[in-house]
Amino acid sequence: MSSVAGKSVLNLNNGADVKHTGLIAGAVASGNGAVNIAPGAKLTLVGGDSENNLALGSGSSVGYGYLNMTGGDVYTSKFNVGYIGTGVALVSGGTINVRDALVVGRQ
């Protein structure tokens, strides 16, 4: 998401079951990405131990990534919030299962 300049939004609603290698929101200059995860949704990231397995604001000092999670389940090996760029995670429900590392505000 947002690997080119522009805005993108990914909505995972009730019943969604997404499996992928990784998810980066806000990876480049002027790249803004938002991920919304609702109750009953599931996101499984199987990209191994990559720094960008699940990353918000990664790869550019001006990239912006946002996670709004009101429910559901996320499975990832690493979760980076503000990895080089700006990352925001608002988690008011659900569960984020991190196997290896949770990193907040890394430059």
PDB file of N, CA, C and O in Angstrom, residues 35 37 56 66-71 79 81 88-93 96:
ATOM      1  N   VAL A  35      -5.194   1.287   7.108  1.00  0.00           N
ATOM      2  CA  VAL A  35      -5.741  -0.068   7.212  1.00  0.00           C
ATOM      3  C   VAL A  35      -6.802  -0.043   8.308  1.00  0.00           C
ATOM      4  O   VAL A  35      -6.527   0.380   9.429  1.00  0.00           O
ATOM      5  N   ILE A  37      -9.414  -2.528  10.336  1.00  0.00           N
ATOM      6  CA  ILE A  37      -9.738  -3.928  10.615  1.00  0.00           C
ATOM      7  C   ILE A  37     -10.920  -3.957  11.577  1.00  0.00           C
ATOM      8  O   ILE A  37     -10.852  -3.428  12.690  1.00  0.00           O
ATOM      9  N   LEU A  56       3.918   0.409   9.543  1.00  0.00           N
ATOM     10  CA  LEU A  56       3.165   1.646   9.355  1.00  0.00           C
ATOM     11  C   LEU A  56       4.164   2.787   9.290  1.00  0.00           C
ATOM     12  O   LEU A  56       4.916   2.999  10.245  1.00  0.00           O
ATOM     13  N   TYR A  66      -1.334   4.298   8.849  1.00  0.00           N
ATOM     14  CA  TYR A  66      -2.306   4.343   9.937  1.00  0.00           C
ATOM     15  C   TYR A  66      -3.051   3.018  10.023  1.00  0.00           C
ATOM     16  O   TYR A  66      -3.474   2.472   9.006  1.00  0.00           O
ATOM     17  N   LEU A  67      -3.199   2.505  11.235  1.00  0.00           N
ATOM     18  CA  LEU A  67      -3.995   1.307  11.492  1.00  0.00           C
ATOM     19  C   LEU A  67      -5.106   1.676  12.456  1.00  0.00           C
ATOM     20  O   LEU A  67      -4.855   2.235  13.530  1.00  0.00           O
ATOM     21  N   ASN A  68      -6.342   1.373  12.075  1.00  0.00           N
ATOM     22  CA  ASN A  68      -7.502   1.525  12.947  1.00  0.00           C
ATOM     23  C   ASN A  68      -8.103   0.136  13.114  1.00  0.00           C
ATOM     24  O   ASN A  68      -8.625  -0.440  12.168  1.00  0.00           O
ATOM     25  N   MET A  69      -7.975  -0.407  14.312  1.00  0.00           N
ATOM     26  CA  MET A  69      -8.434  -1.773  14.559  1.00  0.00           C
ATOM     27  C   MET A  69      -9.487  -1.759  15.657  1.00  0.00           C
ATOM     28  O   MET A  69      -9.203  -1.438  16.811  1.00  0.00           O
ATOM     29  N   THR A  70     -10.722  -2.104  15.277  1.00  0.00           N
ATOM     30  CA  THR A  70     -11.817  -2.140  16.246  1.00  0.00           C
ATOM     31  C   THR A  70     -12.167  -3.570  16.650  1.00  0.00           C
ATOM     32  O   THR A  70     -13.016  -3.783  17.505  1.00  0.00           O
ATOM     33  N   GLY A  71     -11.518  -4.535  16.027  1.00  0.00           N
ATOM     34  CA  GLY A  71     -11.745  -5.943  16.327  1.00  0.00           C
ATOM     35  C   GLY A  71     -10.955  -6.790  15.362  1.00  0.00           C
ATOM     36  O   GLY A  71     -10.131  -6.291  14.609  1.00  0.00           O
ATOM     37  N   PHE A  79       6.028  -6.161  13.938  1.00  0.00           N
ATOM     38  CA  PHE A  79       5.081  -5.062  13.793  1.00  0.00           C
ATOM     39  C   PHE A  79       5.849  -3.783  14.081  1.00  0.00           C
ATOM     40  O   PHE A  79       6.286  -3.539  15.198  1.00  0.00           O
ATOM     41  N   VAL A  81       5.778   0.309  14.015  1.00  0.00           N
ATOM     42  CA  VAL A  81       4.943   1.515  13.997  1.00  0.00           C
ATOM     43  C   VAL A  81       5.890   2.708  13.981  1.00  0.00           C
ATOM     44  O   VAL A  81       6.626   2.923  14.942  1.00  0.00           O
ATOM     45  N   VAL A  88       0.873   5.372  12.951  1.00  0.00           N
ATOM     46  CA  VAL A  88      -0.103   5.528  14.025  1.00  0.00           C
ATOM     47  C   VAL A  88      -0.934   4.253  14.091  1.00  0.00           C
ATOM     48  O   VAL A  88      -1.435   3.783  13.068  1.00  0.00           O
ATOM     49  N   ALA A  89      -1.082   3.699  15.275  1.00  0.00           N
ATOM     50  CA  ALA A  89      -1.917   2.511  15.474  1.00  0.00           C
ATOM     51  C   ALA A  89      -2.936   2.808  16.565  1.00  0.00           C
ATOM     52  O   ALA A  89      -2.564   3.071  17.709  1.00  0.00           O
ATOM     53  N   LEU A  90      -4.208   2.790  16.188  1.00  0.00           N
ATOM     54  CA  LEU A  90      -5.301   2.960  17.141  1.00  0.00           C
ATOM     55  C   LEU A  90      -5.992   1.605  17.241  1.00  0.00           C
ATOM     56  O   LEU A  90      -6.681   1.185  16.319  1.00  0.00           O
ATOM     57  N   VAL A  91      -5.769   0.921  18.353  1.00  0.00           N
ATOM     58  CA  VAL A  91      -6.316  -0.422  18.554  1.00  0.00           C
ATOM     59  C   VAL A  91      -7.278  -0.359  19.733  1.00  0.00           C
ATOM     60  O   VAL A  91      -6.866  -0.245  20.879  1.00  0.00           O
ATOM     61  N   SER A  92      -8.571  -0.428  19.421  1.00  0.00           N
ATOM     62  CA  SER A  92      -9.582  -0.367  20.476  1.00  0.00           C
ATOM     63  C   SER A  92     -10.281  -1.704  20.678  1.00  0.00           C
ATOM     64  O   SER A  92     -11.130  -1.843  21.552  1.00  0.00           O
ATOM     65  N   GLY A  93      -9.911  -2.699  19.875  1.00  0.00           N
ATOM     66  CA  GLY A  93     -10.483  -4.029  20.002  1.00  0.00           C
ATOM     67  C   GLY A  93      -9.689  -5.014  19.178  1.00  0.00           C
ATOM     68  O   GLY A  93      -8.831  -4.637  18.385  1.00  0.00           O
ATOM     69  N   ILE A  96      -3.645  -8.358  18.316  1.00  0.00           N
ATOM     70  CA  ILE A  96      -2.496  -8.381  17.419  1.00  0.00           C
ATOM     71  C   ILE A  96      -1.491  -9.354  18.017  1.00  0.00           C
ATOM     72  O   ILE A  96      -0.976  -9.129  19.115  1.00  0.00           O
TER      73      ILE A  96
END
